[in-house]
PDB file of C-alpha atoms in Angstrom:
ATOM      1  CA  MET Z   1     100.714 113.033  65.951  1.00  0.00           C
ATOM      2  CA  ALA Z   2     100.309 111.545  69.467  1.00  0.00           C
ATOM      3  CA  SER Z   3     102.818 112.630  72.006  1.00  0.00           C
ATOM      4  CA  VAL Z   4     105.045 110.123  73.880  1.00  0.00           C
ATOM      5  CA  VAL Z   5     105.189 110.183  77.599  1.00  0.00           C
ATOM      6  CA  LEU Z   6     108.313 108.713  79.027  1.00  0.00           C
ATOM      7  CA  ALA Z   7     108.337 107.630  82.724  1.00  0.00           C
ATOM      8  CA  VAL Z   8     111.492 107.372  84.729  1.00  0.00           C
ATOM      9  CA  PHE Z   9     111.390 104.256  86.972  1.00  0.00           C
ATOM     10  CA  VAL Z  10     113.723 104.834  90.016  1.00  0.00           C
ATOM     11  CA  ASN Z  11     114.147 102.419  93.054  1.00  0.00           C
ATOM     12  CA  GLY Z  12     110.836 100.606  92.359  1.00  0.00           C
ATOM     13  CA  LYS Z  13     108.826 103.881  91.858  1.00  0.00           C
ATOM     14  CA  ILE Z  14     107.894 105.972  88.839  1.00  0.00           C
ATOM     15  CA  CYS Z  15     109.060 109.483  89.134  1.00  0.00           C
ATOM     16  CA  LYS Z  16     106.110 111.844  89.099  1.00  0.00           C
ATOM     17  CA  ASP Z  17     105.790 114.247  86.101  1.00  0.00           C
ATOM     18  CA  PRO Z  18     107.451 117.462  87.299  1.00  0.00           C
ATOM     19  CA  ASN Z  19     104.413 119.336  86.050  1.00  0.00           C
ATOM     20  CA  MET Z  20     102.156 117.318  88.434  1.00  0.00           C
ATOM     21  CA  VAL Z  21     104.151 117.671  91.611  1.00  0.00           C
ATOM     22  CA  SER Z  22     102.633 119.574  94.429  1.00  0.00           C
ATOM     23  CA  VAL Z  23     103.695 120.734  97.895  1.00  0.00           C
ATOM     24  CA  ASP Z  24     101.633 117.670  99.298  1.00  0.00           C
ATOM     25  CA  ASP Z  25     104.193 115.367  97.762  1.00  0.00           C
ATOM     26  CA  PHE Z  26     106.638 116.722 100.218  1.00  0.00           C
ATOM     27  CA  PHE Z  27     104.350 116.729 103.322  1.00  0.00           C
ATOM     28  CA  PHE Z  28     103.142 114.127 105.858  1.00  0.00           C
ATOM     29  CA  PRO Z  29     100.936 115.179 108.763  1.00  0.00           C
ATOM     30  CA  GLY Z  30     100.312 113.334 112.066  1.00  0.00           C
ATOM     31  CA  LEU Z  31     103.579 111.974 113.560  1.00  0.00           C
ATOM     32  CA  ASN Z  32     102.652 113.888 116.703  1.00  0.00           C
ATOM     33  CA  MET Z  33      99.750 111.417 117.106  1.00  0.00           C
ATOM     34  CA  PRO Z  34     100.465 108.146 119.009  1.00  0.00           C
ATOM     35  CA  GLY Z  35      99.948 104.937 117.092  1.00  0.00           C
ATOM     36  CA  ASN Z  36      97.346 102.337 118.283  1.00  0.00           C
ATOM     37  CA  THR Z  37      99.290  99.747 120.316  1.00  0.00           C
ATOM     38  CA  SER Z  38      96.110  97.601 121.125  1.00  0.00           C
ATOM     39  CA  ASN Z  39      97.485  94.507 119.356  1.00  0.00           C
ATOM     40  CA  ALA Z  40      99.266  91.296 120.392  1.00  0.00           C
ATOM     41  CA  GLN Z  41     102.748  92.924 120.245  1.00  0.00           C
ATOM     42  CA  GLY Z  42     101.848  96.141 122.013  1.00  0.00           C
ATOM     43  CA  SER Z  43     103.472  98.306 119.378  1.00  0.00           C
ATOM     44  CA  ARG Z  44     102.673 100.302 116.310  1.00  0.00           C
ATOM     45  CA  VAL Z  45     105.060 101.459 113.582  1.00  0.00           C
ATOM     46  CA  THR Z  46     103.947 104.529 111.578  1.00  0.00           C
ATOM     47  CA  PRO Z  47     106.066 104.596 108.444  1.00  0.00           C
ATOM     48  CA  VAL Z  48     106.956 107.688 106.368  1.00  0.00           C
ATOM     49  CA  ASN Z  49     108.616 106.359 103.359  1.00  0.00           C
ATOM     50  CA  VAL Z  50     108.211 106.836  99.602  1.00  0.00           C
ATOM     51  CA  ASN Z  51     104.690 105.154  99.802  1.00  0.00           C
ATOM     52  CA  GLN Z  52     103.451 107.719 102.195  1.00  0.00           C
ATOM     53  CA  LEU Z  53     105.525 110.675 101.026  1.00  0.00           C
ATOM     54  CA  PRO Z  54     106.266 110.587  97.277  1.00  0.00           C
ATOM     55  CA  GLY Z  55     108.702 113.491  97.579  1.00  0.00           C
ATOM     56  CA  LEU Z  56     111.172 110.999  99.236  1.00  0.00           C
ATOM     57  CA  ASN Z  57     111.661 109.117  95.942  1.00  0.00           C
ATOM     58  CA  THR Z  58     115.336 108.938  94.956  1.00  0.00           C
ATOM     59  CA  LEU Z  59     116.436 110.738  98.227  1.00  0.00           C
ATOM     60  CA  GLY Z  60     117.606 107.542 100.094  1.00  0.00           C
ATOM     61  CA  ILE Z  61     115.989 108.555 103.337  1.00  0.00           C
ATOM     62  CA  SER Z  62     112.720 107.685 105.362  1.00  0.00           C
ATOM     63  CA  LEU Z  63     111.568 107.630 108.893  1.00  0.00           C
ATOM     64  CA  VAL Z  64     109.142 105.964 111.336  1.00  0.00           C
ATOM     65  CA  ARG Z  65     107.545 106.706 114.599  1.00  0.00           C
ATOM     66  CA  ILE Z  66     107.230 103.719 116.837  1.00  0.00           C
ATOM     67  CA  ASP Z  67     104.857 103.580 119.758  1.00  0.00           C
ATOM     68  CA  TYR Z  68     104.957 100.962 122.532  1.00  0.00           C
ATOM     69  CA  ALA Z  69     102.441 100.043 125.274  1.00  0.00           C
ATOM     70  CA  PRO Z  70     104.007  99.061 128.575  1.00  0.00           C
ATOM     71  CA  TYR Z  71     106.024  95.916 127.851  1.00  0.00           C
ATOM     72  CA  GLY Z  72     105.342  96.280 124.112  1.00  0.00           C
ATOM     73  CA  LEU Z  73     107.566  94.791 121.578  1.00  0.00           C
ATOM     74  CA  ASN Z  74     108.698  95.706 118.093  1.00  0.00           C
ATOM     75  CA  PRO Z  75     109.440  92.036 117.260  1.00  0.00           C
ATOM     76  CA  PRO Z  76     112.732  90.784 115.713  1.00  0.00           C
ATOM     77  CA  HIS Z  77     112.854  91.997 112.136  1.00  0.00           C
ATOM     78  CA  THR Z  78     115.233  93.207 109.467  1.00  0.00           C
ATOM     79  CA  HIS Z  79     115.349  96.032 106.945  1.00  0.00           C
ATOM     80  CA  PRO Z  80     117.051  94.525 103.974  1.00  0.00           C
ATOM     81  CA  TRP Z  81     117.749  97.930 102.239  1.00  0.00           C
ATOM     82  CA  ALA Z  82     118.518 100.300 105.270  1.00  0.00           C
ATOM     83  CA  THR Z  83     120.442 101.021 108.382  1.00  0.00           C
ATOM     84  CA  GLU Z  84     118.225 102.348 111.098  1.00  0.00           C
ATOM     85  CA  VAL Z  85     119.043 105.221 113.534  1.00  0.00           C
ATOM     86  CA  LEU Z  86     116.684 105.414 116.447  1.00  0.00           C
ATOM     87  CA  VAL Z  87     116.207 108.087 119.109  1.00  0.00           C
ATOM     88  CA  VAL Z  88     114.152 107.524 122.175  1.00  0.00           C
ATOM     89  CA  VAL Z  89     111.784 110.365 122.905  1.00  0.00           C
ATOM     90  CA  GLU Z  90     109.841 108.816 125.821  1.00  0.00           C
ATOM     91  CA  GLY Z  91     110.168 105.713 127.944  1.00  0.00           C
ATOM     92  CA  THR Z  92     112.824 103.022 128.526  1.00  0.00           C
ATOM     93  CA  LEU Z  93     113.585 100.464 125.801  1.00  0.00           C
ATOM     94  CA  PHE Z  94     115.820  97.284 125.752  1.00  0.00           C
ATOM     95  CA  VAL Z  95     116.988  97.076 122.212  1.00  0.00           C
ATOM     96  CA  GLY Z  96     119.417  94.771 120.339  1.00  0.00           C
ATOM     97  CA  PHE Z  97     120.670  93.377 117.127  1.00  0.00           C
ATOM     98  CA  VAL Z  98     122.415  90.091 116.232  1.00  0.00           C
ATOM     99  CA  THR Z  99     125.295  89.533 113.722  1.00  0.00           C
ATOM    100  CA  SER Z 100     124.565  87.185 110.974  1.00  0.00           C
ATOM    101  CA  ASN Z 101     126.520  84.213 109.713  1.00  0.00           C
ATOM    102  CA  PRO Z 102     130.163  85.183 110.435  1.00  0.00           C
ATOM    103  CA  ALA Z 103     132.746  84.106 107.828  1.00  0.00           C
ATOM    104  CA  ASP Z 104     134.550  82.052 110.465  1.00  0.00           C
ATOM    105  CA  PRO Z 105     132.435  78.980 111.186  1.00  0.00           C
ATOM    106  CA  ASN Z 106     133.982  78.963 114.748  1.00  0.00           C
ATOM    107  CA  VAL Z 107     132.499  82.264 115.642  1.00  0.00           C
ATOM    108  CA  LYS Z 108     128.905  82.450 116.737  1.00  0.00           C
ATOM    109  CA  ASN Z 109     126.322  85.199 115.938  1.00  0.00           C
ATOM    110  CA  LYS Z 110     126.815  87.911 118.529  1.00  0.00           C
ATOM    111  CA  LEU Z 111     123.990  89.733 120.239  1.00  0.00           C
ATOM    112  CA  PHE Z 112     124.485  93.392 120.962  1.00  0.00           C
ATOM    113  CA  THR Z 113     121.989  94.921 123.536  1.00  0.00           C
ATOM    114  CA  LYS Z 114     121.517  98.201 125.389  1.00  0.00           C
ATOM    115  CA  THR Z 115     118.892  99.743 127.682  1.00  0.00           C
ATOM    116  CA  LEU Z 116     117.940 103.200 126.187  1.00  0.00           C
ATOM    117  CA  TYR Z 117     116.449 106.201 127.766  1.00  0.00           C
ATOM    118  CA  PRO Z 118     114.990 109.424 126.506  1.00  0.00           C
ATOM    119  CA  GLY Z 119     117.537 111.276 124.229  1.00  0.00           C
ATOM    120  CA  ASP Z 120     119.585 108.002 123.623  1.00  0.00           C
ATOM    121  CA  VAL Z 121     120.353 107.055 120.065  1.00  0.00           C
ATOM    122  CA  PHE Z 122     121.037 103.523 118.704  1.00  0.00           C
ATOM    123  CA  VAL Z 123     122.121 102.245 115.359  1.00  0.00           C
ATOM    124  CA  PHE Z 124     120.807  99.012 113.768  1.00  0.00           C
ATOM    125  CA  PRO Z 125     123.157  98.127 110.753  1.00  0.00           C
ATOM    126  CA  VAL Z 126     121.536  97.258 107.435  1.00  0.00           C
ATOM    127  CA  GLY Z 127     120.119  93.813 107.129  1.00  0.00           C
ATOM    128  CA  LEU Z 128     120.737  92.667 110.696  1.00  0.00           C
ATOM    129  CA  ILE Z 129     117.837  91.252 112.793  1.00  0.00           C
ATOM    130  CA  HIS Z 130     116.880  93.664 115.510  1.00  0.00           C
ATOM    131  CA  PHE Z 131     114.170  94.398 118.084  1.00  0.00           C
ATOM    132  CA  GLN Z 132     113.034  96.960 120.657  1.00  0.00           C
ATOM    133  CA  PHE Z 133     111.112  96.076 123.908  1.00  0.00           C
ATOM    134  CA  ASN Z 134     109.614  98.596 126.167  1.00  0.00           C
ATOM    135  CA  VAL Z 135     110.821  97.561 129.744  1.00  0.00           C
ATOM    136  CA  GLY Z 136     108.964 100.387 131.437  1.00  0.00           C
ATOM    137  CA  LYS Z 137     105.525 100.477 133.136  1.00  0.00           C
ATOM    138  CA  THR Z 138     104.489 103.518 130.947  1.00  0.00           C
ATOM    139  CA  ASN Z 139     104.097 104.076 127.127  1.00  0.00           C
ATOM    140  CA  ALA Z 140     107.174 104.728 125.137  1.00  0.00           C
ATOM    141  CA  PHE Z 141     107.783 106.219 121.648  1.00  0.00           C
ATOM    142  CA  VAL Z 142     110.761 106.705 119.287  1.00  0.00           C
ATOM    143  CA  PHE Z 143     111.586 108.261 115.936  1.00  0.00           C
ATOM    144  CA  ALA Z 144     113.945 106.431 113.656  1.00  0.00           C
ATOM    145  CA  GLY Z 145     115.583 107.457 110.445  1.00  0.00           C
ATOM    146  CA  LEU Z 146     116.352 104.846 107.782  1.00  0.00           C
ATOM    147  CA  SER Z 147     118.932 105.084 104.952  1.00  0.00           C
ATOM    148  CA  SER Z 148     116.502 104.252 102.112  1.00  0.00           C
ATOM    149  CA  GLN Z 149     113.265 105.767 100.854  1.00  0.00           C
ATOM    150  CA  ASN Z 150     111.978 102.256 100.919  1.00  0.00           C
ATOM    151  CA  PRO Z 151     113.838 100.268 103.481  1.00  0.00           C
ATOM    152  CA  GLY Z 152     111.564  97.138 103.451  1.00  0.00           C
ATOM    153  CA  VAL Z 153     110.780  95.172 106.528  1.00  0.00           C
ATOM    154  CA  ILE Z 154     110.856  91.391 107.174  1.00  0.00           C
ATOM    155  CA  THR Z 155     109.372  90.466 110.576  1.00  0.00           C
ATOM    156  CA  ILE Z 156     111.125  87.130 111.241  1.00  0.00           C
ATOM    157  CA  ALA Z 157     108.350  85.063 113.062  1.00  0.00           C
ATOM    158  CA  ASN Z 158     105.652  86.292 110.680  1.00  0.00           C
ATOM    159  CA  ALA Z 159     107.737  85.201 107.661  1.00  0.00           C
ATOM    160  CA  VAL Z 160     108.862  81.804 109.040  1.00  0.00           C
ATOM    161  CA  PHE Z 161     105.745  80.613 110.914  1.00  0.00           C
ATOM    162  CA  GLY Z 162     103.026  82.636 109.062  1.00  0.00           C
ATOM    163  CA  SER Z 163     103.768  81.890 105.392  1.00  0.00           C
ATOM    164  CA  ASP Z 164     100.983  80.729 103.078  1.00  0.00           C
ATOM    165  CA  PRO Z 165     101.446  77.841 102.257  1.00  0.00           C
ATOM    166  CA  SER Z 166     103.306  76.929 105.468  1.00  0.00           C
ATOM    167  CA  ILE Z 167     106.961  76.002 105.344  1.00  0.00           C
ATOM    168  CA  SER Z 168     107.253  72.201 105.528  1.00  0.00           C
ATOM    169  CA  LEU Z 169     107.294  70.735 109.042  1.00  0.00           C
ATOM    170  CA  ASP Z 170     110.374  68.734 107.974  1.00  0.00           C
ATOM    171  CA  VAL Z 171     112.218  71.948 107.207  1.00  0.00           C
ATOM    172  CA  LEU Z 172     111.237  73.830 110.318  1.00  0.00           C
ATOM    173  CA  THR Z 173     111.751  70.929 112.743  1.00  0.00           C
ATOM    174  CA  LYS Z 174     115.250  70.481 111.466  1.00  0.00           C
ATOM    175  CA  ALA Z 175     116.071  74.106 111.290  1.00  0.00           C
ATOM    176  CA  PHE Z 176     114.813  74.972 114.822  1.00  0.00           C
ATOM    177  CA  GLN Z 177     115.755  71.538 116.354  1.00  0.00           C
ATOM    178  CA  VAL Z 178     112.288  71.096 117.919  1.00  0.00           C
ATOM    179  CA  ASP Z 179     109.504  68.576 117.463  1.00  0.00           C
ATOM    180  CA  ALA Z 180     106.601  69.039 115.017  1.00  0.00           C
ATOM    181  CA  ASN Z 181     104.117  69.811 117.673  1.00  0.00           C
ATOM    182  CA  MET Z 182     106.144  72.897 118.650  1.00  0.00           C
ATOM    183  CA  ILE Z 183     106.213  73.999 115.069  1.00  0.00           C
ATOM    184  CA  LYS Z 184     102.481  73.414 114.665  1.00  0.00           C
ATOM    185  CA  TYR Z 185     101.832  75.426 117.719  1.00  0.00           C
ATOM    186  CA  LEU Z 186     104.014  78.402 116.504  1.00  0.00           C
ATOM    187  CA  GLN Z 187     102.453  78.283 113.035  1.00  0.00           C
ATOM    188  CA  ALA Z 188      98.893  78.429 114.691  1.00  0.00           C
ATOM    189  CA  GLN Z 189      99.857  81.684 116.316  1.00  0.00           C
ATOM    190  CA  PHE Z 190     100.174  83.392 112.935  1.00  0.00           C
ATOM    191  CA  LYS Z 191      97.143  81.910 111.058  1.00  0.00           C
TER     192      LYS Z 191
END
């Protein structure tokens, strides 16, 4: 008679057979190494979530190292499934988040910003759009903990202007209250 193997599916990941688990499922090397910031944004996120470290499955935590070139930006983005707690290790960052769609239609979205220095800690609440910008003339880096083993990330400009197929010009011109040429220009930056 054939044996039946049952898999437990938790938070989007299948739990590994306990007999197949090894110490390497709980180990990730290399966060001491800076990420390559030679890109248009001048930043690099090195994630350590359940995709890189299987031992995080079901634990509800993950982390990242973020490196910034001088004037590098981790652009406006959101984590739909996690709050982020960031600690500056090196450099000076201008960071912020914006509230989203207040219940009272007379209240506008509010931007919260702060300049951070080594040792400073800042919290980005779950689901809110946030950013970090290196305002210093030297490299910067941070570590951040996230309250999910798979926090997800949506980079706002990439999603809105870089979709395939493109979001309709009619939709974007009305949403952003600019002319079609501006939208076409922005979309071209992400193709």
